[in-house]
CSV table of C-alpha atoms in Angstrom, one decimal:
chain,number,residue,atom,x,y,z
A,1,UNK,CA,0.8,-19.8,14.5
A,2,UNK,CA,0.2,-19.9,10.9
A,3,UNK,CA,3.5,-19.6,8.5
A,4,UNK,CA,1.7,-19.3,6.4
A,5,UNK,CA,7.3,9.1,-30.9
A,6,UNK,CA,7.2,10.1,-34.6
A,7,UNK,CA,9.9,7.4,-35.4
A,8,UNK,CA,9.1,3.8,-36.4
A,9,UNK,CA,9.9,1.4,-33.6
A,10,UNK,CA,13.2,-0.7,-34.3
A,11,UNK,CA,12.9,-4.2,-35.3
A,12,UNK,CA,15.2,-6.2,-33.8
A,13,UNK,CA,17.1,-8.5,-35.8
A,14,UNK,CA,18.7,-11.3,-33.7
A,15,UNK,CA,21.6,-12.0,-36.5
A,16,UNK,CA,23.7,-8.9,-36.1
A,17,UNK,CA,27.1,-9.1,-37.7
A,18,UNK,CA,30.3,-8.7,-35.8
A,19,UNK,CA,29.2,-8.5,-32.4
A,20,UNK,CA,32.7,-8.2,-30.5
A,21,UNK,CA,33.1,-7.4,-26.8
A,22,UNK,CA,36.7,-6.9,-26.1
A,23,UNK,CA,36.8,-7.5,-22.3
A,24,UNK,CA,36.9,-3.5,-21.9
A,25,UNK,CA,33.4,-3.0,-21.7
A,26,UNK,CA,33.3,-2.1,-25.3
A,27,UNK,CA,31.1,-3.9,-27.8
A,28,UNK,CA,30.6,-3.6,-31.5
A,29,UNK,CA,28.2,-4.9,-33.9
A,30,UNK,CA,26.7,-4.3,-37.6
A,31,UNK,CA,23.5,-3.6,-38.5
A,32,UNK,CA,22.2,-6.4,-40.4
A,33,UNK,CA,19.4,-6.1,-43.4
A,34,UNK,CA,16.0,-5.7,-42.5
A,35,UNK,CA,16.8,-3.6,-39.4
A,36,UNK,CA,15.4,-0.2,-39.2
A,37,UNK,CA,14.2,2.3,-36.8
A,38,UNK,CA,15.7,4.1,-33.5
A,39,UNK,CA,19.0,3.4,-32.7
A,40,UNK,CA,17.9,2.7,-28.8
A,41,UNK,CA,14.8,0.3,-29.7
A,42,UNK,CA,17.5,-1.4,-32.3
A,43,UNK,CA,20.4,-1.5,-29.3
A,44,UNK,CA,18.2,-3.0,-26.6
A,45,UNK,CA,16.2,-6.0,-28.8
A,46,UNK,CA,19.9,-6.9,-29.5
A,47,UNK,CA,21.1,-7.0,-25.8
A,48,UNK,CA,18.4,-8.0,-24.2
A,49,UNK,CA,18.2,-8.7,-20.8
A,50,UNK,CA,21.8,-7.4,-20.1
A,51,UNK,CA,20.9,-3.8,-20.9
A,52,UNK,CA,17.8,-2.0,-20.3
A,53,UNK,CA,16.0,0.7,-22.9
A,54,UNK,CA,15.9,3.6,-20.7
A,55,UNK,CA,20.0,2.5,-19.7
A,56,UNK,CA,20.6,2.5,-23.5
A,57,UNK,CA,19.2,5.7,-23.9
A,58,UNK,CA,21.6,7.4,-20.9
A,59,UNK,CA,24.4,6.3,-22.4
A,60,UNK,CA,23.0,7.5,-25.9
A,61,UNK,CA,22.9,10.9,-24.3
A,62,UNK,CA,26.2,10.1,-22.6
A,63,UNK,CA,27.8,10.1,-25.5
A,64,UNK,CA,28.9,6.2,-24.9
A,65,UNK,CA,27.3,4.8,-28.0
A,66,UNK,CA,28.8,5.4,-31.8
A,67,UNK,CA,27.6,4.6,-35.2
A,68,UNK,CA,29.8,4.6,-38.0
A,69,UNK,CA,32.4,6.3,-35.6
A,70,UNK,CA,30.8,9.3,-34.8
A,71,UNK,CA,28.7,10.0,-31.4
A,72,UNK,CA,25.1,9.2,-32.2
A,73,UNK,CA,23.6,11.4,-29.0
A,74,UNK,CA,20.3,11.1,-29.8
A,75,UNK,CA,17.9,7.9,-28.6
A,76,UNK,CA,15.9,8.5,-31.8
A,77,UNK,CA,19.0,8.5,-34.0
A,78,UNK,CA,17.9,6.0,-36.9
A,79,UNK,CA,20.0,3.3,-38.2
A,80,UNK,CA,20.1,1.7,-41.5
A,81,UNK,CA,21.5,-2.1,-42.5
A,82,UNK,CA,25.4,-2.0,-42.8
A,83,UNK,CA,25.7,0.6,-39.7
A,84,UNK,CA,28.6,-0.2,-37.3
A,85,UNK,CA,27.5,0.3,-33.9
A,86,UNK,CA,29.7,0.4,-30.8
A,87,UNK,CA,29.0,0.6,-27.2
A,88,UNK,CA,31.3,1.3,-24.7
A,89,UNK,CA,30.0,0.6,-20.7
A,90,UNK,CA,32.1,3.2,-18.4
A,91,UNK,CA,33.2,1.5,-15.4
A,92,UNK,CA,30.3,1.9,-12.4
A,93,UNK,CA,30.5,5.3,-10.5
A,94,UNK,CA,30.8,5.1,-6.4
A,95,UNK,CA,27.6,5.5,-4.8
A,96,UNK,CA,26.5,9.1,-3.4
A,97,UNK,CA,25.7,7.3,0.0
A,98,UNK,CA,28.6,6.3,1.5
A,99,UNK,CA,29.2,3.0,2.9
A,100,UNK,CA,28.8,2.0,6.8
A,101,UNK,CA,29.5,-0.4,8.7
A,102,UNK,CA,26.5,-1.4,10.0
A,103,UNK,CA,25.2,-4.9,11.4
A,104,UNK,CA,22.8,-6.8,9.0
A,105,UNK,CA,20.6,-10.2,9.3
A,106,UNK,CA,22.2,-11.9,5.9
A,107,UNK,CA,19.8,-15.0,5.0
A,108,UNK,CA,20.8,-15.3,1.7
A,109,UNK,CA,23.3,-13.6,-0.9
A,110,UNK,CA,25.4,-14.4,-4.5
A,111,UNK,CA,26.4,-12.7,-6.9
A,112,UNK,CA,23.5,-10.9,-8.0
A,113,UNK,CA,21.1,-10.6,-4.8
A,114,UNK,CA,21.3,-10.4,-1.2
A,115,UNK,CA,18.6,-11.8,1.4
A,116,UNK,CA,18.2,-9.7,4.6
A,117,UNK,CA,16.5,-9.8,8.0
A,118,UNK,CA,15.7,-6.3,8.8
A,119,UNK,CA,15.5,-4.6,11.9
A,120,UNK,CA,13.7,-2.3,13.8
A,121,UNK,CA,15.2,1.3,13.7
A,122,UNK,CA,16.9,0.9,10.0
A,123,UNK,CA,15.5,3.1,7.4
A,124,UNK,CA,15.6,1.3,4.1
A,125,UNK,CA,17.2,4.5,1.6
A,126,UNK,CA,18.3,7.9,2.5
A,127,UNK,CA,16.3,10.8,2.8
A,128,UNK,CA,15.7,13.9,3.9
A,129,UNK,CA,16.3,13.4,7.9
A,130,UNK,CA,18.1,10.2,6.8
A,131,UNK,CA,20.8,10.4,4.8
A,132,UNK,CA,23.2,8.2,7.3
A,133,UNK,CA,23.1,5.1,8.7
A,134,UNK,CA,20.4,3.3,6.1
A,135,UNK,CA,20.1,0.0,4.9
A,136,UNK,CA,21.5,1.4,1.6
A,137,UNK,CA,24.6,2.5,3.4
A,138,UNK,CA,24.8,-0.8,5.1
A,139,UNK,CA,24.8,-2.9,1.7
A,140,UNK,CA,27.4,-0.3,0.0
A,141,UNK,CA,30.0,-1.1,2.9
A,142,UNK,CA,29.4,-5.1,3.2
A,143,UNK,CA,29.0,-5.8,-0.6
A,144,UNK,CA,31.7,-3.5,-2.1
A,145,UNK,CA,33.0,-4.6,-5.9
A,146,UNK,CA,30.4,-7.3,-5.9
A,147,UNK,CA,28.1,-4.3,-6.6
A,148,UNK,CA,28.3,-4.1,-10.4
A,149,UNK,CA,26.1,-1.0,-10.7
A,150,UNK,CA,22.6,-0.2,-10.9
A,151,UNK,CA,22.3,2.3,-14.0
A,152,UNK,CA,25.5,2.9,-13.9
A,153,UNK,CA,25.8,3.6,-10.2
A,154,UNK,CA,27.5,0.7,-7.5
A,155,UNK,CA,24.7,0.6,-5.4
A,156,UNK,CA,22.1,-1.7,-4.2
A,157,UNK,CA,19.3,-2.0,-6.0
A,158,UNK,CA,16.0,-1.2,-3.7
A,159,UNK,CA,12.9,-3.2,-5.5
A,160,UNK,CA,10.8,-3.2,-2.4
A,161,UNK,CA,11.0,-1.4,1.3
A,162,UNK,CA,9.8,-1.7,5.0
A,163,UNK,CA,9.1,0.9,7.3
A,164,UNK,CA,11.8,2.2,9.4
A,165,UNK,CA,10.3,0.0,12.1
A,166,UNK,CA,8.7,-2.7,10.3
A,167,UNK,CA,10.6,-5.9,10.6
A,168,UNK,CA,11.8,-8.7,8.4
A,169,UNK,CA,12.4,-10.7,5.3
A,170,UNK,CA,13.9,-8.0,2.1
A,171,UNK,CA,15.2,-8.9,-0.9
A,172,UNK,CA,18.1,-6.6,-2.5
A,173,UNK,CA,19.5,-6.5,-6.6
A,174,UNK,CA,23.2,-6.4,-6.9
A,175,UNK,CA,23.3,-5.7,-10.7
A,176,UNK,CA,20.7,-4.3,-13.4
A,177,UNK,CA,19.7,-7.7,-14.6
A,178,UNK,CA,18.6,-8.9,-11.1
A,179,UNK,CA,17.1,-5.3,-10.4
A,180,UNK,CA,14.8,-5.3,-13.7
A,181,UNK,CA,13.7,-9.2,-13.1
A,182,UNK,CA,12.9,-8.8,-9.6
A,183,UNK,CA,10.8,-5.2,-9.6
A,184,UNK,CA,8.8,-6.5,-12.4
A,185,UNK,CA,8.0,-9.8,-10.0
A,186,UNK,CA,6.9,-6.7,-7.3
A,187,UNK,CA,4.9,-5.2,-9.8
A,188,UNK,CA,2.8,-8.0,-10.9
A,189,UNK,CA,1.9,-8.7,-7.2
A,190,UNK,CA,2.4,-12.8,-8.0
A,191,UNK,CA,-0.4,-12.4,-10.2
A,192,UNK,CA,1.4,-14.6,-12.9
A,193,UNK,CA,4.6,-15.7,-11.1
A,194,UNK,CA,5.6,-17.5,-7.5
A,195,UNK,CA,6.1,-14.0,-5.7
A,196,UNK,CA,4.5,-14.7,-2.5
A,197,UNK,CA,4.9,-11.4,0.8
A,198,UNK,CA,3.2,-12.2,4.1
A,199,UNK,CA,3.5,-10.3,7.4
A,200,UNK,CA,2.5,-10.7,10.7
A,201,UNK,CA,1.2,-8.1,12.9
A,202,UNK,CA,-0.4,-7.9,16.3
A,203,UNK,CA,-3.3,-5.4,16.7
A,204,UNK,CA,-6.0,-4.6,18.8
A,205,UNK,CA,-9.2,-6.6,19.4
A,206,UNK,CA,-10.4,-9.3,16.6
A,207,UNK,CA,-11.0,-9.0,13.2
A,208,UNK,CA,-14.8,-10.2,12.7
A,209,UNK,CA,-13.9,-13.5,11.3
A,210,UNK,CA,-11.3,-16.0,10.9
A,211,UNK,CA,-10.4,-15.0,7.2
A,212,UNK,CA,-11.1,-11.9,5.5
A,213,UNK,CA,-10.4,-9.1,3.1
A,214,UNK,CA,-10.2,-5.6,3.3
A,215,UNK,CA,-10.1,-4.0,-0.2
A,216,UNK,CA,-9.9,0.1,-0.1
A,217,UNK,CA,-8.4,2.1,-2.4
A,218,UNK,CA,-5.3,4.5,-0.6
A,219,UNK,CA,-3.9,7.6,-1.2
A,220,UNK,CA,-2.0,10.6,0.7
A,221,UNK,CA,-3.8,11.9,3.9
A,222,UNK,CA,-3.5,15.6,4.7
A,223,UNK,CA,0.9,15.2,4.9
A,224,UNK,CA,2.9,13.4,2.5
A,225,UNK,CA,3.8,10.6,4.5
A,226,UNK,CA,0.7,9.5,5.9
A,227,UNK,CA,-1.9,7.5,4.1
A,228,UNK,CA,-5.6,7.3,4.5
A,229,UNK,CA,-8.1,5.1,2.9
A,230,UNK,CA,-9.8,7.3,-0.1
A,231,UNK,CA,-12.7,6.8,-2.4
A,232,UNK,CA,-12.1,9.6,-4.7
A,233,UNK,CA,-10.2,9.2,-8.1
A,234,UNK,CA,-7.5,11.6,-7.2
A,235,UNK,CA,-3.8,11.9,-8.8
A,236,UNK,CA,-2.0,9.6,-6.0
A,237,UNK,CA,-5.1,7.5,-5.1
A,238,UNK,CA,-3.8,3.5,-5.6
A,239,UNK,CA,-6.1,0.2,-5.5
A,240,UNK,CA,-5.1,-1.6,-2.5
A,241,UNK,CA,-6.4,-5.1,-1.1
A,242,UNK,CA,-5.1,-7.1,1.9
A,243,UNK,CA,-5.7,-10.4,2.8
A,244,UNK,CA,-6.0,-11.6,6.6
A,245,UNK,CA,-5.9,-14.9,8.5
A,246,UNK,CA,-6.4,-14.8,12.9
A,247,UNK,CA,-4.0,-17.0,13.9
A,248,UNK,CA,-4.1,-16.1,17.6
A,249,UNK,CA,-7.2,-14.6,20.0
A,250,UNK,CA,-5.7,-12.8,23.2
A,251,UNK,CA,-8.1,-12.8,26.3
A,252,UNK,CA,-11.1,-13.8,23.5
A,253,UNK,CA,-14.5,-13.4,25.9
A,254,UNK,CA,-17.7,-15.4,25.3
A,255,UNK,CA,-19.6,-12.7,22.7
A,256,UNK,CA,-16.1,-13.5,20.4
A,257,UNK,CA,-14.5,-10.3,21.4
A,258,UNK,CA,-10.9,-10.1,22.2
A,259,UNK,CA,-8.3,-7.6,23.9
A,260,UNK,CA,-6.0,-8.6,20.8
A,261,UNK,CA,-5.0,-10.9,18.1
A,262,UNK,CA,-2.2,-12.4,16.5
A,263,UNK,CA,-2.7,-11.7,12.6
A,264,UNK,CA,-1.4,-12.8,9.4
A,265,UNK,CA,-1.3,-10.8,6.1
A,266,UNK,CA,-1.0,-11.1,2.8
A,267,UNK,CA,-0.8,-8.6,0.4
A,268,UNK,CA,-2.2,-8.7,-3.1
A,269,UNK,CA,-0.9,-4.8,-3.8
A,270,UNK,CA,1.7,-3.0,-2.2
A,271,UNK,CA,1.3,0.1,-1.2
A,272,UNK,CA,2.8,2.2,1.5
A,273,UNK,CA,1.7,1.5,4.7
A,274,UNK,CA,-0.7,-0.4,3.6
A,275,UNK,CA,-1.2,-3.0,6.5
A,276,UNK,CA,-1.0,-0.2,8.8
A,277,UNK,CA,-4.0,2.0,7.1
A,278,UNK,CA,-6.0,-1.1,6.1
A,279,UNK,CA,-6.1,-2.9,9.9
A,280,UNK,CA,-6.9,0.7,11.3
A,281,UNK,CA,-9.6,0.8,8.8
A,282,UNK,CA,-11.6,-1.9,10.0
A,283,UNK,CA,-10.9,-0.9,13.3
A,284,UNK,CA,-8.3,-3.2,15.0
A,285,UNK,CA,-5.0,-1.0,14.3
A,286,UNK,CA,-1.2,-2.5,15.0
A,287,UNK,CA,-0.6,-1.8,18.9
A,288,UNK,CA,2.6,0.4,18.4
A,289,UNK,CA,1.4,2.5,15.6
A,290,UNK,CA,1.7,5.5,16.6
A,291,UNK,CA,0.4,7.1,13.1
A,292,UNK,CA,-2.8,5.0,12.5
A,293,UNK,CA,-3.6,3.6,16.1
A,294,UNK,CA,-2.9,6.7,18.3
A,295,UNK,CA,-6.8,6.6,19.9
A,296,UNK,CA,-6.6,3.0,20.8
A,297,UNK,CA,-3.6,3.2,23.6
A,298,UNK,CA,-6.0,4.1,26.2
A,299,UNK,CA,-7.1,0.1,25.9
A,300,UNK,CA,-4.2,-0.8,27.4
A,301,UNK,CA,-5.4,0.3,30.6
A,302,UNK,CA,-8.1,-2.3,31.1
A,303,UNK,CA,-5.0,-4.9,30.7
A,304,UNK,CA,-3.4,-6.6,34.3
A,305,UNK,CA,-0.4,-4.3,35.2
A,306,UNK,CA,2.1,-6.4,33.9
A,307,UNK,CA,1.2,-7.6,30.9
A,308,UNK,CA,-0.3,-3.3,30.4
A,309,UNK,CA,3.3,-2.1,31.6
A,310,UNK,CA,5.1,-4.4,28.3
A,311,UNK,CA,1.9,-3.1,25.8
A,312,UNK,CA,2.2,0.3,26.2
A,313,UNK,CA,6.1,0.1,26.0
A,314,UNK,CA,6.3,-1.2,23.2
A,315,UNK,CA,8.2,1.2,21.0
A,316,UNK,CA,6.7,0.6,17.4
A,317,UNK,CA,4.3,-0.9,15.1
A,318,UNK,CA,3.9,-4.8,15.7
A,319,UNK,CA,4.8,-5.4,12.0
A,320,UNK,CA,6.9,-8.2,10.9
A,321,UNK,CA,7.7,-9.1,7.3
A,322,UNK,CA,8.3,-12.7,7.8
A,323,UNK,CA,7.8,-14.6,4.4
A,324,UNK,CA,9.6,-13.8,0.9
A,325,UNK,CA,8.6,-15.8,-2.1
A,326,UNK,CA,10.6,-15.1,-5.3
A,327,UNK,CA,11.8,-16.4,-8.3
A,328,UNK,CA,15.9,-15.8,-8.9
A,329,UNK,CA,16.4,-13.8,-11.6
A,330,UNK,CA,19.3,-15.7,-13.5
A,331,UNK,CA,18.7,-19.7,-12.4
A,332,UNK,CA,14.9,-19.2,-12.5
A,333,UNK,CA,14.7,-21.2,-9.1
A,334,UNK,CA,11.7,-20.1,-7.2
A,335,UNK,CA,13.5,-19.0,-3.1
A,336,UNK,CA,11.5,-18.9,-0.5
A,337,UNK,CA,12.8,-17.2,3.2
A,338,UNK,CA,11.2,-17.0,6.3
A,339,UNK,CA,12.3,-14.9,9.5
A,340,UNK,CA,10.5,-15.7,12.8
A,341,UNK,CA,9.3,-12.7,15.3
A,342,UNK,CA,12.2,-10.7,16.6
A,343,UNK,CA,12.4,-11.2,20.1
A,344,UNK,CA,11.0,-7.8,20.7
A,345,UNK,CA,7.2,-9.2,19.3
A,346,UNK,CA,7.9,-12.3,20.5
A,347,UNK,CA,7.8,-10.8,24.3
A,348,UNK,CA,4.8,-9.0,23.5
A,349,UNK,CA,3.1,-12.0,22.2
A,350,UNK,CA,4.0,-14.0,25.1
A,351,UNK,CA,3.1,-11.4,27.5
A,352,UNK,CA,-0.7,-11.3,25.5
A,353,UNK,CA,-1.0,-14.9,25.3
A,354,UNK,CA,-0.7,-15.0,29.4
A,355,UNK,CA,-4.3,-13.1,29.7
């Protein structure tokens, strides 16, 4: 097995006089010469990374942020050298969800992110249907004050997800710094940095070929939870590209065929249920997915009763998430986690291997 705006922009000027945080949460500075422009482009060049624009700009509308000792409330507000500026950060609201004292996989955690192993069965954020018993409730109860607040709120900061039954490695912020760092590592798919996601799944048949790569754009299907692969330019239509390796052929017959395989993906977007859609695609869907690989439980019937009795009860997509790559947002150190299959696969693949 493989582990495989009509106003000028601020300019920033890094020499701002009297910059004073008095251990309340307050901090005042003075507009030094040269600076011009909004008062929320000015207020974020000088507190970069600790404080994000669109933050700035709620607590601008809050009513949080003075100049000259009256309460700026506008984002666009324009400053001018010799301005006194103060900020003052209210303490972090409670979270809406409350917390719950739920059982979690910890592989890693510090002060500013948490490392879990998720299981099967635990929806990542509450929703409509879910607004109990989430991973998000989970992280409010075991990480309490350590939570400094996400915008504002003490919550956990969510920069990637995993289906309800999807399995695995996740990473979780604890403050706005780590947030901000590690969704812009998400976004640019590792493109420039060490961010590295791979999953392994167990679907039906073989994939034609060792290695391959299935690149098809995704977008809603007829609800708004499924996906489907699309080709049309529409609203809500994403680029999508997954990489696969076989690692392991199940009851492979002379013409290369095989009842299923062992695969490993990588994923150069991410997009939801994109593993899911993509493997259905070319035909060789997740045994388990009930969504994208309905029409193929019927093949479990040509399988010896034992080994057909553990396939078709298998209660959900054979999806793990079992290697995270990521740089830490404050040391810079690039972590790397792995999670092997949960016993529940690891039956399955056991029970395959025996054809």
């Amino acid at each position: 097995m493989k582990n495989a705006t009509p106003f000028t922009e601020a300019k920033p000027n890094r020499e701002a006089q009297g910059a004073v945080d008095d251990g309340s949460g307050r901090q005042s500075l003075v507009v030094g010469e040269g600076a011009s422009g909004r008062l929320d482009a000015w207020l974020a060049a000088e507190l970069e990374p600790d404080l994000s624009r669109s933050r700035i700009k709620a607590l601008i509308e809050a009513g949080a942020v003075t100049v000259n000792g009256m309460a700026a409330r506008q984002a666009r507000h324009k400053i001018s050298p010799g301005d006194t500026v103060e900020l003052t950060l209210p303490e972090p609201e409670d979270a809406e969800p409350a917390g719950e004292d739920i059982p979690l996989d910890i592989l890693y955690e510090d002060s500013d992110l948490i490392v879990i192993n998720k299981q099967a069965g635990l929806v990542v954020h509450p929703g409509a249907g879910n607004w109990t018993g989430t991973l998000v409730n989970a992280l409010i109860h075991h990480c309490g004050d350590s939570l400094s607040g996400i915008g504002g709120v003490r919550r956990p900061g969510i920069v990637h997800r995993l289906d309800r039954d999807t399995t695995g490695v996740m990473v979780v912020a604890k403050n706005d710094l780590a947030h901000r760092h590690l969704a812009e590592q998400f976004a640019d798919h590792g493109l420039t940095g060490p961010l590295e996601r791979a999953y392994q799944a167990i679907v039906w048949g073989k994939p034609q070929g060792l290695r391959g790569t299935i690149n098809a754009s995704l977008g809603r299907a007829r609800d708004r939870i499924r996906r489907a692969v699309r080709e049309d330019n529409g609203d809500d239509v994403r680029h999508a590209v997954t990489h696969y390796l076989v690692c392991e052929r199940y009851d492979e017959k002379p013409d290369s065929t095989a009842a299923a395989s062992l695969v490993e993906c990588r994923l150069e977007t991410g997009r939801t249920h994109q593993i899911r859609v993509h493997m259905a695609h070319i035909g060789h869907p997740l045994i388990g997915d009930a969504e994208y690989g309905g029409g193929f439980r019927t093949k479990a019937n040509r399988l010896p009763e034992q080994v057909r009795d553990i396939v078709t009860a298998f209660p959900r997509q054979a999806l793990h998430a079992f290697l995270l790559v990521f740089e830490h947002p404050a040391s810079g150190e690039t972590l790397r986690f792995t999670a092997p299959l949960p016993d529940d696969m690891e039956h399955l693949r056991r029970a395959l291997a025996s054809l």
